[in-house]
CSV table of C-alpha atoms in Angstrom, one decimal:
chain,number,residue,atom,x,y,z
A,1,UNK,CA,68.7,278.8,87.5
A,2,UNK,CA,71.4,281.6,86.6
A,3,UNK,CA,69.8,285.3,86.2
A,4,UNK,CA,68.9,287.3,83.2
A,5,UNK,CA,70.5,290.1,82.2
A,6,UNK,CA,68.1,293.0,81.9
A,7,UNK,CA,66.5,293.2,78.5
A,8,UNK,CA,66.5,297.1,77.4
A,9,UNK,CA,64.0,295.8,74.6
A,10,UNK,CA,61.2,295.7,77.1
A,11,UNK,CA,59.5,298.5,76.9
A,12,UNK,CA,56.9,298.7,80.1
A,13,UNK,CA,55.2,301.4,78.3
A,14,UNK,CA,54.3,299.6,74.9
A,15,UNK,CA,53.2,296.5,75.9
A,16,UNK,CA,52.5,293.3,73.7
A,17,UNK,CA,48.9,292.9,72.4
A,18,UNK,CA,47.2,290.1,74.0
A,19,UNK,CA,43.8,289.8,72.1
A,20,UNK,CA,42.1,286.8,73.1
A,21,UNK,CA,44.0,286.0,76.2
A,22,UNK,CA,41.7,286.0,79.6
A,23,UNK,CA,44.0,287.1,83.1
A,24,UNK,CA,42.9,286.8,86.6
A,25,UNK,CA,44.5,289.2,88.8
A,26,UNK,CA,43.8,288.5,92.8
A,27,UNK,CA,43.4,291.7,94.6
A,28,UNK,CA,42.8,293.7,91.3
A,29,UNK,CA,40.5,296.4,93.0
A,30,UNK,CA,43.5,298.3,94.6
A,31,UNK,CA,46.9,298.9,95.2
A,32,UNK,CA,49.8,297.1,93.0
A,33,UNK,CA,47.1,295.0,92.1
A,34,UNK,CA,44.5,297.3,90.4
A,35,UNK,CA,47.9,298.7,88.7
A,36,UNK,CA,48.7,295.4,87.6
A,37,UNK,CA,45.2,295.0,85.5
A,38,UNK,CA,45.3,298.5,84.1
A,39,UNK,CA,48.1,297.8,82.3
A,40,UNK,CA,47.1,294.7,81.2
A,41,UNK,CA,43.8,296.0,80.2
A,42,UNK,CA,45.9,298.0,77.2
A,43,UNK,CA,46.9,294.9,75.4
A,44,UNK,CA,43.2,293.5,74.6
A,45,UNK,CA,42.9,290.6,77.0
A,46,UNK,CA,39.9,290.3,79.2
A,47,UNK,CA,41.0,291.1,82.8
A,48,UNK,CA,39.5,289.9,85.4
A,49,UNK,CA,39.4,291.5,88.6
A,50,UNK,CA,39.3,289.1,92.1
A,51,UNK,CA,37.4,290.9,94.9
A,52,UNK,CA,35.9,290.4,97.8
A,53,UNK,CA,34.2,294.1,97.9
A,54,UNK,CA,31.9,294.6,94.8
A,55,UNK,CA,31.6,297.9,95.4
A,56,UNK,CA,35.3,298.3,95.4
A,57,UNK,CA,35.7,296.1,91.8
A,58,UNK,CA,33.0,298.4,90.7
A,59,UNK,CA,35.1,301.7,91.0
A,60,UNK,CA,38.1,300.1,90.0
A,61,UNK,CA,36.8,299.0,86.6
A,62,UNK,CA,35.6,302.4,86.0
A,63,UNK,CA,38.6,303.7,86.5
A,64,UNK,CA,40.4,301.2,84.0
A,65,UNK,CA,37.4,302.2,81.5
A,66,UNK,CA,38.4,306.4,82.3
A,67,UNK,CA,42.1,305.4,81.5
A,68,UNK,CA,41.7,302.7,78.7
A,69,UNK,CA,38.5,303.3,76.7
A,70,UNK,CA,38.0,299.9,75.0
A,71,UNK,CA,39.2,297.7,78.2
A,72,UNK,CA,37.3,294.2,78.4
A,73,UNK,CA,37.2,294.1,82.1
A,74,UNK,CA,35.1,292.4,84.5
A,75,UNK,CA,34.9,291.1,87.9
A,76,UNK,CA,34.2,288.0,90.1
A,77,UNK,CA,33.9,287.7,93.9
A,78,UNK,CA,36.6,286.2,95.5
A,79,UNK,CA,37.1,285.6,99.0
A,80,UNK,CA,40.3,284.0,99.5
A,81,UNK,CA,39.9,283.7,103.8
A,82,UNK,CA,36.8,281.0,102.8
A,83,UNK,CA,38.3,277.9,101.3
A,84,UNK,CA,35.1,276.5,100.3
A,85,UNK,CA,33.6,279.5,98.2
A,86,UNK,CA,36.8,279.2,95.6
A,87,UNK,CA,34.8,276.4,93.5
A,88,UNK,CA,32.2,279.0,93.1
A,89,UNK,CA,34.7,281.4,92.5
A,90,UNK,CA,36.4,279.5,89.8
A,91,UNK,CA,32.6,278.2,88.4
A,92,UNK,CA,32.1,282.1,88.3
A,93,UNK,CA,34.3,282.8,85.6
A,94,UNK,CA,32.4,281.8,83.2
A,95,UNK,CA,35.5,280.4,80.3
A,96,UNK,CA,36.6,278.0,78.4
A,97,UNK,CA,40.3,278.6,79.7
A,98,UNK,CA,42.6,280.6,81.7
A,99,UNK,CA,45.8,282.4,80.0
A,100,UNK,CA,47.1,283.9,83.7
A,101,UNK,CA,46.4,284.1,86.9
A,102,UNK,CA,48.2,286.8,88.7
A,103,UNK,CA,48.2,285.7,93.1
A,104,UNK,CA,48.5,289.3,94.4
A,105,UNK,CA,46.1,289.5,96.8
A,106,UNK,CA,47.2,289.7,100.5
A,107,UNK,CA,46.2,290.7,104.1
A,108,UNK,CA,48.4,293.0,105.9
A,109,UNK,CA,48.4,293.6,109.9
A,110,UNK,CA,50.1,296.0,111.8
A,111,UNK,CA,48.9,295.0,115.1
A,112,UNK,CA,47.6,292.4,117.2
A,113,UNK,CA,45.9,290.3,118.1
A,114,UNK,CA,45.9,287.1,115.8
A,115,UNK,CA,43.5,286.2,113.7
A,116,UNK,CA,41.9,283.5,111.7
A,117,UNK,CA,40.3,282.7,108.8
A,118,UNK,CA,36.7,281.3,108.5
A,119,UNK,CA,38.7,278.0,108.1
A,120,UNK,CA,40.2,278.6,111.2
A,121,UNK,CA,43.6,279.4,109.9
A,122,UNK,CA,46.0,282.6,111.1
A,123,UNK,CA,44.5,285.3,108.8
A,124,UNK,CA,47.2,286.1,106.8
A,125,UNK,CA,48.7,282.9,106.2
A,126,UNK,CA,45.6,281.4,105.6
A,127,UNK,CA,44.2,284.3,103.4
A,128,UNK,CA,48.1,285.0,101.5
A,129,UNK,CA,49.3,281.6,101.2
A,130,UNK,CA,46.1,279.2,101.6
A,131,UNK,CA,44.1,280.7,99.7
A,132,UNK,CA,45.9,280.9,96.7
A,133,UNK,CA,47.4,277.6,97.4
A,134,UNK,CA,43.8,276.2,97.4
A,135,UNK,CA,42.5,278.7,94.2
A,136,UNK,CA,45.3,277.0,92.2
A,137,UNK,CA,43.8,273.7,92.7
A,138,UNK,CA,40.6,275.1,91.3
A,139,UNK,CA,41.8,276.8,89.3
A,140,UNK,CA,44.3,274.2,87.3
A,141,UNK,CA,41.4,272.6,84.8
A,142,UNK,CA,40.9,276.1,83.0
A,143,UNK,CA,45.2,276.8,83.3
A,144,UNK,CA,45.7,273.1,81.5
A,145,UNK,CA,43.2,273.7,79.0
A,146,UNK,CA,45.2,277.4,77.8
A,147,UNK,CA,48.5,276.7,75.3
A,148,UNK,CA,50.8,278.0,77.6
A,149,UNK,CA,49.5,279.0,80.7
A,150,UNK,CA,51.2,281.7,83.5
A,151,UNK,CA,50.6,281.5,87.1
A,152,UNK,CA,52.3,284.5,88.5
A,153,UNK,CA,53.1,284.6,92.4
A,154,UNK,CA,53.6,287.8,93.7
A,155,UNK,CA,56.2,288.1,96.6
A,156,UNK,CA,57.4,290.1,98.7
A,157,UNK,CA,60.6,291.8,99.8
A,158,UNK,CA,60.1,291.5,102.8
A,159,UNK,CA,60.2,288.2,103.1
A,160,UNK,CA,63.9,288.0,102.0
A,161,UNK,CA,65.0,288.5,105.7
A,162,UNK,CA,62.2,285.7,106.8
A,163,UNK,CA,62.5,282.1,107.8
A,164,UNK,CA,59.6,279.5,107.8
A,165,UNK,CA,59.0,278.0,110.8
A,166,UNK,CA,57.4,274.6,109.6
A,167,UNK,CA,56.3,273.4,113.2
A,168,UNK,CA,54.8,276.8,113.8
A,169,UNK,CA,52.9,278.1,110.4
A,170,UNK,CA,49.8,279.2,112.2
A,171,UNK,CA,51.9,281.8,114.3
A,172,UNK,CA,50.1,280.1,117.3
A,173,UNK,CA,53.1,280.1,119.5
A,174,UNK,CA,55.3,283.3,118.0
A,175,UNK,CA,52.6,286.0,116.6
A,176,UNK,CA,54.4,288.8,115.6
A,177,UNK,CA,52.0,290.8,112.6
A,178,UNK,CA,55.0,292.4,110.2
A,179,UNK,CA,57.0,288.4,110.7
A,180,UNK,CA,54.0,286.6,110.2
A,181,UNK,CA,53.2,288.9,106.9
A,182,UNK,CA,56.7,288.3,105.6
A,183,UNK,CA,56.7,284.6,106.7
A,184,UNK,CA,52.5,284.5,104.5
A,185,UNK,CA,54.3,285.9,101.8
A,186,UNK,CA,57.7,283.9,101.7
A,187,UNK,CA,55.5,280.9,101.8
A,188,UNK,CA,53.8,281.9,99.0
A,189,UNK,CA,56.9,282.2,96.7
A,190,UNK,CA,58.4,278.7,98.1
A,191,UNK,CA,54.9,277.6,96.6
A,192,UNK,CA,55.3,279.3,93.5
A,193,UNK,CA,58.4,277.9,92.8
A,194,UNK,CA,57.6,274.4,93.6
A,195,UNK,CA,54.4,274.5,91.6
A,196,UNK,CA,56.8,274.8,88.9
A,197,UNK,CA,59.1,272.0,89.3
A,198,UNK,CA,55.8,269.6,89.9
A,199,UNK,CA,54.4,271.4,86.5
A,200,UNK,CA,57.7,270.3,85.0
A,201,UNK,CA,57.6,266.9,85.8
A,202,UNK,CA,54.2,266.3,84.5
A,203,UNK,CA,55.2,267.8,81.8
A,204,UNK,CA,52.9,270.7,81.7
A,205,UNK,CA,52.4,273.8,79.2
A,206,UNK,CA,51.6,275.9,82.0
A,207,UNK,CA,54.9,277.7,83.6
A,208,UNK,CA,54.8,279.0,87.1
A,209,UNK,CA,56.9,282.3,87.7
A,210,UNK,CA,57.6,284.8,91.0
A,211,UNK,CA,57.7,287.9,91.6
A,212,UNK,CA,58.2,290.9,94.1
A,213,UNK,CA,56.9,294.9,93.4
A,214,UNK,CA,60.8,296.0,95.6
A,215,UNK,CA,60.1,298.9,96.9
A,216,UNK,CA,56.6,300.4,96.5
A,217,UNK,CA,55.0,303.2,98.4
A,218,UNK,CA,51.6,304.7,98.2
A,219,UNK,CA,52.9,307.7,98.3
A,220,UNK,CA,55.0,308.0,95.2
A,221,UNK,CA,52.4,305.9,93.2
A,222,UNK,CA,50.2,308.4,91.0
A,223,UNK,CA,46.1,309.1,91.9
A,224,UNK,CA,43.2,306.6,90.3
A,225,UNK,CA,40.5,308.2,92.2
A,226,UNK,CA,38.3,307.0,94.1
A,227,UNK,CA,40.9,303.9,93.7
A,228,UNK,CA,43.5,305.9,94.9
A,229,UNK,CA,44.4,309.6,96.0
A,230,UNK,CA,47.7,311.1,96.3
A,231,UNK,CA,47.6,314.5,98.3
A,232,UNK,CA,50.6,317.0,96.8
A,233,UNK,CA,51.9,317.0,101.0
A,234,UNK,CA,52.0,313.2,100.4
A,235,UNK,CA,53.9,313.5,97.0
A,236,UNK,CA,56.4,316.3,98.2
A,237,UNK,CA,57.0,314.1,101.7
A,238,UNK,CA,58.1,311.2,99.6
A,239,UNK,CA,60.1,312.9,96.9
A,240,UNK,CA,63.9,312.4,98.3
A,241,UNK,CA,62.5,308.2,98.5
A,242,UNK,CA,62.2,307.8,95.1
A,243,UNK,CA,65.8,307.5,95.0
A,244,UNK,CA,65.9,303.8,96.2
A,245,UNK,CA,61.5,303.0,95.8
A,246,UNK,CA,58.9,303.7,93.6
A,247,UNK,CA,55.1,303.4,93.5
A,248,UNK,CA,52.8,301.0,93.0
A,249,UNK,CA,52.4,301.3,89.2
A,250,UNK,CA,55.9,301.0,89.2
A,251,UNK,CA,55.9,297.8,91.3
A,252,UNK,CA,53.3,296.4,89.3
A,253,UNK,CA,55.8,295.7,86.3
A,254,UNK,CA,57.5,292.0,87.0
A,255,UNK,CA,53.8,291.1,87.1
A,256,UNK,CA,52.6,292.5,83.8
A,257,UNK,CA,55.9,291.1,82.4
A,258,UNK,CA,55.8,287.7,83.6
A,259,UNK,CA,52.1,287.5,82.2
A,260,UNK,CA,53.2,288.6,78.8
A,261,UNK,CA,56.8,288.2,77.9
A,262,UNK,CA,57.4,284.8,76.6
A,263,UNK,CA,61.4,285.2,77.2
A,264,UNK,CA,59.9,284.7,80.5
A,265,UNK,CA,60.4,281.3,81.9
A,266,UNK,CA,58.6,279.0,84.9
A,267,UNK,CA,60.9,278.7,88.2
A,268,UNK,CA,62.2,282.4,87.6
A,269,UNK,CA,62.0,285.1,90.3
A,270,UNK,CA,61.2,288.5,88.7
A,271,UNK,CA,62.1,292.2,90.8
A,272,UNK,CA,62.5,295.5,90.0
A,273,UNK,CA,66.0,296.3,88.4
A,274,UNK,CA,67.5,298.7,90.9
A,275,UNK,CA,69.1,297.3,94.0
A,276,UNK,CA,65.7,295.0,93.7
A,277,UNK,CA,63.6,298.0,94.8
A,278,UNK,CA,63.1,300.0,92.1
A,279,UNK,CA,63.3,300.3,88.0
A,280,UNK,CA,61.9,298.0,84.9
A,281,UNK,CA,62.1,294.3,85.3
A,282,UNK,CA,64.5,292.0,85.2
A,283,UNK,CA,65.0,288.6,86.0
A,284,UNK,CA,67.2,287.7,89.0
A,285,UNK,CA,68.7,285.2,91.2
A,286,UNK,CA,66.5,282.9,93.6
A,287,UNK,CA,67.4,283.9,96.5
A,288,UNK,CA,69.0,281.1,98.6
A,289,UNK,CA,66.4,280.2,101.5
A,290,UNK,CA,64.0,279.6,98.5
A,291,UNK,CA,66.3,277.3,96.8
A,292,UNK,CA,65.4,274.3,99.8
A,293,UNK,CA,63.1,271.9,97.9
A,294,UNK,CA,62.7,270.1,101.2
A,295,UNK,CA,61.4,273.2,103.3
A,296,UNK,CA,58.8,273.9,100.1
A,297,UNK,CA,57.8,269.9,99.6
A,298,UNK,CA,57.5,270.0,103.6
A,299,UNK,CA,55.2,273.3,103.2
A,300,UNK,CA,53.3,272.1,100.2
A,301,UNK,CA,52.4,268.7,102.3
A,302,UNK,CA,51.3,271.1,104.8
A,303,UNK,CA,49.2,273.2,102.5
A,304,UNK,CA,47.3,270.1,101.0
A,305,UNK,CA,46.4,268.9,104.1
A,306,UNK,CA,45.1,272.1,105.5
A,307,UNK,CA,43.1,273.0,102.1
A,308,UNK,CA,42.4,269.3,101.3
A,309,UNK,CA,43.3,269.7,97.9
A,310,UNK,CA,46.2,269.9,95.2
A,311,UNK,CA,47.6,272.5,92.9
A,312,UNK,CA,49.6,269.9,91.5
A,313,UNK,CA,47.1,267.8,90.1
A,314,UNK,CA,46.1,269.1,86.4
A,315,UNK,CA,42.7,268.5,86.6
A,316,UNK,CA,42.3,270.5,89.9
């Protein structure tokens, strides 16, 4: 699919109103995540935050309430390393329909050793890629029954210099913590792009769209206490790198946009404007690893069998 040019009519600032509209953001409680549902808790949708700390849900909604007054936002527990509480999850919500899910959430490691899941998957695979994979599938009854339904995959940019390795995907022979992060996270947007081609040939309302924050530092991204803090030595430190990154609220804008901007379109990839690091969103090319439909119907086989169920199905 040929890329956008960059619409200066998107204002990331004045966003669309989206009364009536219910979004589930993964990971809502912190970092781009928590940024992501801020914003959207300006237009008048009901936001949902995913967490797996209600404590941490708690101060982030309060926060949201400090900056946007009349915010409908709530939360649900989500614990996207435990396969079989995502029923409950999705039973939790407690709606009619879903306008948006937004796949942020992720687990990062910087060192060894591996991990797994409860399910007995490599933790960040299992947790980044799994786990949403499987949430989809529960998620896909309340998705089909909204008009035009988004489900947004957020990326990484790190995973433009990764490979899948389809005979290793547990890391159990090659565990290397920053590869197998960008390897969870590249599988994730070969899923996001291939839930949209199945969407399209069922002929579905709902449109699946990816994106990546570019560049995004804590550092440079501004303080939601107790969410987040940003010392002035941590702000001064990072000054000269906001020439080529940005913060997390920053990174948090191909999200918001995909959710709301219905120029948007299913099978896109979404980044940041500026040497895809940093800037407003625009739409641009899929990069070419994540144009092989057999390495993403390969992983998808892979991910249904190890979650025993299927995005692809409408009815979950």
């Amino acid at each position: 699919m040929p890329s956008a040019s960059f619409t200066p009519s998107w204002d990331v600032h004045r966003l669309p109103r989206a009364e009536g509209s219910v979004f589930l953001i993964t990971g809502g409680n912190a970092g781009i995540g928590y940024f992501i549902a801020e914003q959207l808790s300006t237009t008048g949708a009901t936001v949902v935050l995913g967490s797996r700390d209600p404590a941490k849900a708690e101060a982030a909604m309060a926060s949201i309430r400090s900056r946007v007054p009349d915010a409908h936002v709530r939360a649900v527990r989500l614990d996207l390393a435990d396969l079989r509480s995502l029923s409950t999850a999705a039973e939790s919500l407690a709606v009619e329909r879903l306008d948006a899910v937004v796949h942020n959430a992720g687990v990062a490691l910087d060192d060894p050793p591996r991990r797994e899941t409860q399910d007995g998957h490599e933790l960040m695979f299992g947790t980044n890629h799994l786990g949403h994979f499987a949430l989809t599938a529960r998620l896909m009854p309340l998705l089909s029954a909204a008009p035009a339904a988004r489900i947004v995959t957020v990326g990484s940019f790190a995973a433009k210099s990764e490979r899948l390795d389809l005979d290793d995907l547990q890391s159990r022979r090659d565990y290397r913590p920053k590869r197998t992060y960008g390897r969870s996270k590249l599988a994730q947007m070969y899923f996001g792009l291939e839930l949209d081609r199945r969407l399209r040939a069922l002929g579905s309302p709902a449109a699946s769209v990816v994106v990546h924050p570019g560049g995004a530092l804590d550092s440079l991204t501004p303080s939601r206490p107790p969410v987040h803090v940003r010392t002035t030595t941590a702000r001064l430190r990072a000054a000269p790198a906001a020439l080529l990154v940005q913060g997390k609220h920053a990174g948090a804008w191909p999200a918001v946009r995909a959710v709301l901007d219905p120029a948007v379109r299913g099978g896109q990839l979404w980044g940041p404007r500026l040497f895809s690091l940093r800037g407003a969103p625009r739409c641009e090319a899929v990069w070419s690893h994540l144009t092989d439909t057999a390495v993403a119907a390969r992983l998808w086989d892979a991910g249904r069998d190890l979650t025993g169920v299927d995005p692809g199905n409408p009815r979950g």
